[in-house]
PDB file of C-alpha atoms in Angstrom:
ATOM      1  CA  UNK A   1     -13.310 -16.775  12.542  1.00 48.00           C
ATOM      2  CA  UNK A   2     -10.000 -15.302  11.923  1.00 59.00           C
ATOM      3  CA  UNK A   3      -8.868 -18.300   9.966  1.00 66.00           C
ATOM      4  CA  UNK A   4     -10.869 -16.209   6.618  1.00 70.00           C
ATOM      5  CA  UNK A   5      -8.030 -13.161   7.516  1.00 77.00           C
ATOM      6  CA  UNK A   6      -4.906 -14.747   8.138  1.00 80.00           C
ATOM      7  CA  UNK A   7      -5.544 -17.866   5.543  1.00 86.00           C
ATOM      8  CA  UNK A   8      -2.829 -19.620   3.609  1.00 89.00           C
ATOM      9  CA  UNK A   9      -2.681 -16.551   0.858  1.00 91.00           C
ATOM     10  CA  UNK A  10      -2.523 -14.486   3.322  1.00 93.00           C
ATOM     11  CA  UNK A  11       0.418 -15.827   5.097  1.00 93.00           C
ATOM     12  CA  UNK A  12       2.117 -17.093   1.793  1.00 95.00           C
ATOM     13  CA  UNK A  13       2.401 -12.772   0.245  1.00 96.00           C
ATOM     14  CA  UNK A  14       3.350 -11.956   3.852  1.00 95.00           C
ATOM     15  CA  UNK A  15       5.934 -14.467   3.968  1.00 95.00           C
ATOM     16  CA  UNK A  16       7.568 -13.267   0.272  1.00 96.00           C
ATOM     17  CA  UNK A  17       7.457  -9.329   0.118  1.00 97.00           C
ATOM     18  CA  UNK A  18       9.254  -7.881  -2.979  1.00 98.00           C
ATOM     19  CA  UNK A  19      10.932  -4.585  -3.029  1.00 98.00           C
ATOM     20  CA  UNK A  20      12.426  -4.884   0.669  1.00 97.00           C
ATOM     21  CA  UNK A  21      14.687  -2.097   1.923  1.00 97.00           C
ATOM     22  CA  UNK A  22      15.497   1.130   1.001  1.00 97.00           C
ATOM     23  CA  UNK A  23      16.677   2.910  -2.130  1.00 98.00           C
ATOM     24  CA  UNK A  24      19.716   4.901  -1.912  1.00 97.00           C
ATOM     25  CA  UNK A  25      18.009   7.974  -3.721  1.00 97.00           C
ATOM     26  CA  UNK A  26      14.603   7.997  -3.628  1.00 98.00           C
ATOM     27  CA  UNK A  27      12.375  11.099  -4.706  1.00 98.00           C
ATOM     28  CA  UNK A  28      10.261  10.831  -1.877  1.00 98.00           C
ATOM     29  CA  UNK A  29       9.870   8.770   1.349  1.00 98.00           C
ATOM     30  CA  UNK A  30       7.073   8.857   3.497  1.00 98.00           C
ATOM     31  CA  UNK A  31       6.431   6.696   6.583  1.00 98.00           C
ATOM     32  CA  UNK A  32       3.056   5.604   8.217  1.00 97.00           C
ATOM     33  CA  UNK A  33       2.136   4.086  11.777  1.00 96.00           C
ATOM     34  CA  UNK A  34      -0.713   2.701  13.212  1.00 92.00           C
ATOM     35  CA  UNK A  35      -1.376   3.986  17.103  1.00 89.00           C
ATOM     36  CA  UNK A  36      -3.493   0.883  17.853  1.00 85.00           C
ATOM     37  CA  UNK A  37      -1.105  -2.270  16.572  1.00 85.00           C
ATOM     38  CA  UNK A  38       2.602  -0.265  16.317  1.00 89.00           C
ATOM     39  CA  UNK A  39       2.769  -1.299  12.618  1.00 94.00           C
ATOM     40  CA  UNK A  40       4.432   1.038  10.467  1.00 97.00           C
ATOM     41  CA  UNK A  41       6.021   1.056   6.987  1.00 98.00           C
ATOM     42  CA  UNK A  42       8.296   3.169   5.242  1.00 98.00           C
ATOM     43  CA  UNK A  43       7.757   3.639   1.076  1.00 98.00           C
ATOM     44  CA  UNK A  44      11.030   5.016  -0.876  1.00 98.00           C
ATOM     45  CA  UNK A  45       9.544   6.281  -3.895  1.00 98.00           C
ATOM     46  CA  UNK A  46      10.775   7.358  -7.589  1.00 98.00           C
ATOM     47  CA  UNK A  47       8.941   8.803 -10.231  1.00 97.00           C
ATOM     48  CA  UNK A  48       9.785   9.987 -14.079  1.00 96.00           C
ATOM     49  CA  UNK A  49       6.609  11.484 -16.245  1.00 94.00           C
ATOM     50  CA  UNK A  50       4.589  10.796 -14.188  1.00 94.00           C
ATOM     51  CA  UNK A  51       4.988   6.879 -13.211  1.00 97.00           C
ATOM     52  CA  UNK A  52       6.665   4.339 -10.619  1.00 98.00           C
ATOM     53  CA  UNK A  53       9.556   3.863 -11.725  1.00 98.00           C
ATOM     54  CA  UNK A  54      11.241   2.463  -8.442  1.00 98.00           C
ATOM     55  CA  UNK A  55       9.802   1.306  -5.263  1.00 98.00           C
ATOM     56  CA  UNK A  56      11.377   0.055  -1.674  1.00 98.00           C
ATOM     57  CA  UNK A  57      10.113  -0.601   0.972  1.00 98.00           C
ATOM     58  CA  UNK A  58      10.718  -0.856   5.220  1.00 98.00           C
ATOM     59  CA  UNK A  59       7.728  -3.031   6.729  1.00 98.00           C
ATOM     60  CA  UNK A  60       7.268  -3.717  10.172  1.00 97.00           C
ATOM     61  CA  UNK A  61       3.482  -5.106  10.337  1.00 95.00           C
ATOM     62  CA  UNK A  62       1.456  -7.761  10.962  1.00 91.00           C
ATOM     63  CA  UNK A  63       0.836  -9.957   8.590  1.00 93.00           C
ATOM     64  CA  UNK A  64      -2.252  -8.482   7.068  1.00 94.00           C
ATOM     65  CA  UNK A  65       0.216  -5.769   6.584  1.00 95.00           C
ATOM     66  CA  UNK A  66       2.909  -7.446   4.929  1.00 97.00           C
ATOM     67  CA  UNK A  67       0.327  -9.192   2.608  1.00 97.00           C
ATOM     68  CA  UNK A  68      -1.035  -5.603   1.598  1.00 97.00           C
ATOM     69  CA  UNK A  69       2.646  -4.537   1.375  1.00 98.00           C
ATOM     70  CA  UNK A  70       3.603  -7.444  -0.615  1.00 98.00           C
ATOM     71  CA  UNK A  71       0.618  -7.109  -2.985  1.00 98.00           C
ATOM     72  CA  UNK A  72       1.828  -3.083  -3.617  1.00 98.00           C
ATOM     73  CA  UNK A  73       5.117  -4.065  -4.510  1.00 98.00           C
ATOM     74  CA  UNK A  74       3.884  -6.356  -7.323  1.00 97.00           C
ATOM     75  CA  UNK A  75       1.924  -4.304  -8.939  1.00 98.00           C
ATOM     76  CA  UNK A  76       3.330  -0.323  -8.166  1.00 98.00           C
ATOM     77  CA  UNK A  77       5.818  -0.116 -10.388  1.00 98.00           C
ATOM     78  CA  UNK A  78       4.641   2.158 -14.202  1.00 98.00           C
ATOM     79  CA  UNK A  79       1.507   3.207 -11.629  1.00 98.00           C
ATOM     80  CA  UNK A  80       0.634   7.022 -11.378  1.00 98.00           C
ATOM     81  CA  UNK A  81      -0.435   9.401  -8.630  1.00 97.00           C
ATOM     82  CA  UNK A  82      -4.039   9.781  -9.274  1.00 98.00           C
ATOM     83  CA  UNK A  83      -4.118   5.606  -9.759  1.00 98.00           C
ATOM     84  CA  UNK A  84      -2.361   4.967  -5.956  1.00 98.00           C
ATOM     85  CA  UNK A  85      -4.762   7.554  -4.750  1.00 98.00           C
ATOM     86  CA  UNK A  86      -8.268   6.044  -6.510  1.00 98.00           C
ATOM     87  CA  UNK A  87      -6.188   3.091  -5.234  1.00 98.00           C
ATOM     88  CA  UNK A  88      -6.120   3.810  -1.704  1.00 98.00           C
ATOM     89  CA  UNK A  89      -9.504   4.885  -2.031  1.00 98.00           C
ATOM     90  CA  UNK A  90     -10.949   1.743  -3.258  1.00 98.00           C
ATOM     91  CA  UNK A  91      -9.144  -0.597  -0.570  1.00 98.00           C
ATOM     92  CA  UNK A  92     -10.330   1.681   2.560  1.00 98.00           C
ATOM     93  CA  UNK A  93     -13.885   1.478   0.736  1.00 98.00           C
ATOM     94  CA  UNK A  94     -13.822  -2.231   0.425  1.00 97.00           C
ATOM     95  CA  UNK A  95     -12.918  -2.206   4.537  1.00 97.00           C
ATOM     96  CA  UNK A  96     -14.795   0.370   5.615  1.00 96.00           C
ATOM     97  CA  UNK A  97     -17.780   0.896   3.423  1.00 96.00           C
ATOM     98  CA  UNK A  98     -18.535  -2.743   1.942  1.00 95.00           C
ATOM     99  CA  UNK A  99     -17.174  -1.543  -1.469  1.00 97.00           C
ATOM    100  CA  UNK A 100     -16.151  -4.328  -3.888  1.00 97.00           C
ATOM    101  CA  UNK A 101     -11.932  -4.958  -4.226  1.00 96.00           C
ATOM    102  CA  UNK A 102     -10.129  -3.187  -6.524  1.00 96.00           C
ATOM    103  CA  UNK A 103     -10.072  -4.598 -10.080  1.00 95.00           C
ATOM    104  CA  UNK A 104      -7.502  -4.886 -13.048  1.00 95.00           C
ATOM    105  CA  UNK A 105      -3.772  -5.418 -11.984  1.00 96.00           C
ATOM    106  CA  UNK A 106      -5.093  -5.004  -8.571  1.00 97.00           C
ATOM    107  CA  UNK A 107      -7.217  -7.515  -8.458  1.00 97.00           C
ATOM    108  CA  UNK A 108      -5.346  -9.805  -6.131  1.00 95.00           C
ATOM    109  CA  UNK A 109      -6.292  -7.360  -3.374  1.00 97.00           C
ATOM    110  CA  UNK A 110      -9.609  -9.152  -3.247  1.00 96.00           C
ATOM    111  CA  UNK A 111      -7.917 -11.434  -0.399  1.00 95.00           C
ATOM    112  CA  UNK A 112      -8.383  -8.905   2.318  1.00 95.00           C
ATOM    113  CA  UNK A 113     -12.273  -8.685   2.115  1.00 94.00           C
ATOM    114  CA  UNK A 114     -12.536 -10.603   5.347  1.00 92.00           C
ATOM    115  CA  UNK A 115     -10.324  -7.995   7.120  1.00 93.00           C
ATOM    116  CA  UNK A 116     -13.567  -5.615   6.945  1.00 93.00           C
ATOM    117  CA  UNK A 117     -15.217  -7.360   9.921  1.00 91.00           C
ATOM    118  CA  UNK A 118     -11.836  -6.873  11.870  1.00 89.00           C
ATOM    119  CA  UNK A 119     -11.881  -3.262  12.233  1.00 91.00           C
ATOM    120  CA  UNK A 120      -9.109  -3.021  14.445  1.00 89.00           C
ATOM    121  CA  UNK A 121      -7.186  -4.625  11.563  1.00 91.00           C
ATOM    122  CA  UNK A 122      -8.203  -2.025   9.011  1.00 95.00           C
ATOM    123  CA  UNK A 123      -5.296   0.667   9.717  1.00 95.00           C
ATOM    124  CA  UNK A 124      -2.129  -2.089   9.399  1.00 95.00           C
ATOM    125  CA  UNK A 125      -3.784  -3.125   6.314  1.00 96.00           C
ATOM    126  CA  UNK A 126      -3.989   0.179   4.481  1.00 97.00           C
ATOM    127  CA  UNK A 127      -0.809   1.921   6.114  1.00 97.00           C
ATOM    128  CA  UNK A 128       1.314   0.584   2.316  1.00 98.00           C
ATOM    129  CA  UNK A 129      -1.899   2.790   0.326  1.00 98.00           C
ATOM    130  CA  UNK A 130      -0.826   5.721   2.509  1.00 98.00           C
ATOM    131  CA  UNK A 131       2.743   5.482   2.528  1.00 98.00           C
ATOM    132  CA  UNK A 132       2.773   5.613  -1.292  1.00 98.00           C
ATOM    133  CA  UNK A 133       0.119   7.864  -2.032  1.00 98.00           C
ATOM    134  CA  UNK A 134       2.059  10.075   0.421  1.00 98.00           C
ATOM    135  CA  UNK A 135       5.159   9.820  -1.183  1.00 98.00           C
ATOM    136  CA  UNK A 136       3.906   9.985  -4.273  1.00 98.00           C
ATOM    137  CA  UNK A 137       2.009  13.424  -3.692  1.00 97.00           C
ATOM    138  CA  UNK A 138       4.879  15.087  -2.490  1.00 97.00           C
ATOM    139  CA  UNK A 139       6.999  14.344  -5.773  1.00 96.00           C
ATOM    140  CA  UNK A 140       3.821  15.598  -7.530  1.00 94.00           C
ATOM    141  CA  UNK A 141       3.774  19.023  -5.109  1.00 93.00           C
ATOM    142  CA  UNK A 142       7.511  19.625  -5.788  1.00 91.00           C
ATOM    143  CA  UNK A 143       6.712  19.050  -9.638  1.00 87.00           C
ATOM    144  CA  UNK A 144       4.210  21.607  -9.628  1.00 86.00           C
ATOM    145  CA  UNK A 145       5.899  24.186  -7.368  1.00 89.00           C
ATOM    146  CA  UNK A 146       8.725  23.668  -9.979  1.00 84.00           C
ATOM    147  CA  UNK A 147       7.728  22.534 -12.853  1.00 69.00           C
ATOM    148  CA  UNK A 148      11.211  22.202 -13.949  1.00 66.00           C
ATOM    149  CA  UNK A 149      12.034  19.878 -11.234  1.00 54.00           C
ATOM    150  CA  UNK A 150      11.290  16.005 -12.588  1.00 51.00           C
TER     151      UNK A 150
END
């Protein structure tokens, strides 16, 4: 039963998470916790026109979400806001709604389809999509408040 959620993939991008840590100046941080396991992770964040350019991060999950966390920092860096976001979107749809995995560079994501029968897994999973996205929409707020700020 669980053996489809925490199988060898799984356990292998838990295992080896890029990006680990902290940056020393990031443009944003943003942190996000799950009530019902105690999981959280914190995403340092830098941007330039628009794009990743840098990405740490602090994870203290399960493995479901070190796997997602591991899988982000892969594949964040040149992303932009509204792709994190659509992003974020299609990963709690694939849990929540039965909506197919994400495609493209993304793709890999596909490995935490079984997690949508575990709902109770679902928030520790996604808590990496929010942390970014978060982060990610407050360099975009402080961009447009002043646009002169990069």
């Amino acid at each position: 039963m669980l053996n489809d959620v925490y199988n060898a993939k799984i356990l292998e991008l838990a295992a080896n998470i890029p990006r680990q840590g902290r940056l020393a100046a990031p443009d944003a941080t943003a942190r996000a916790h799950s009530k019902l396991c105690g999981s959280t992770v914190i995403v340092d964040l830098k941007m330039a026109d628009g794009r990743v350019t840098d990405f740490a991060h602090d994870v203290k999950a399960c493995a479901l979400g070190q796997a997602s966390s591991s899988i982000m920092a892969r594949h964040v860096i040149g992303a932009t806001t509204p792709e994190l976001r659509q992003l974020r979107d299609a990963v709690r749809a694939m849990l929540k709604e039965n909506g197919p995995p994400p495609d493209g560079k993304w793709a890999e994501l596909a490995i935490l389809e079984p997690v949508r029968d575990y709902k109770a897994r679902h928030a520790s999973t996604l808590l990496t999509f929010e942390a970014t996205v978060n982060a990610a929409e407050q360099i975009e707020a402080r961009q447009k408040a002043s646009p002169d700020a990069a």
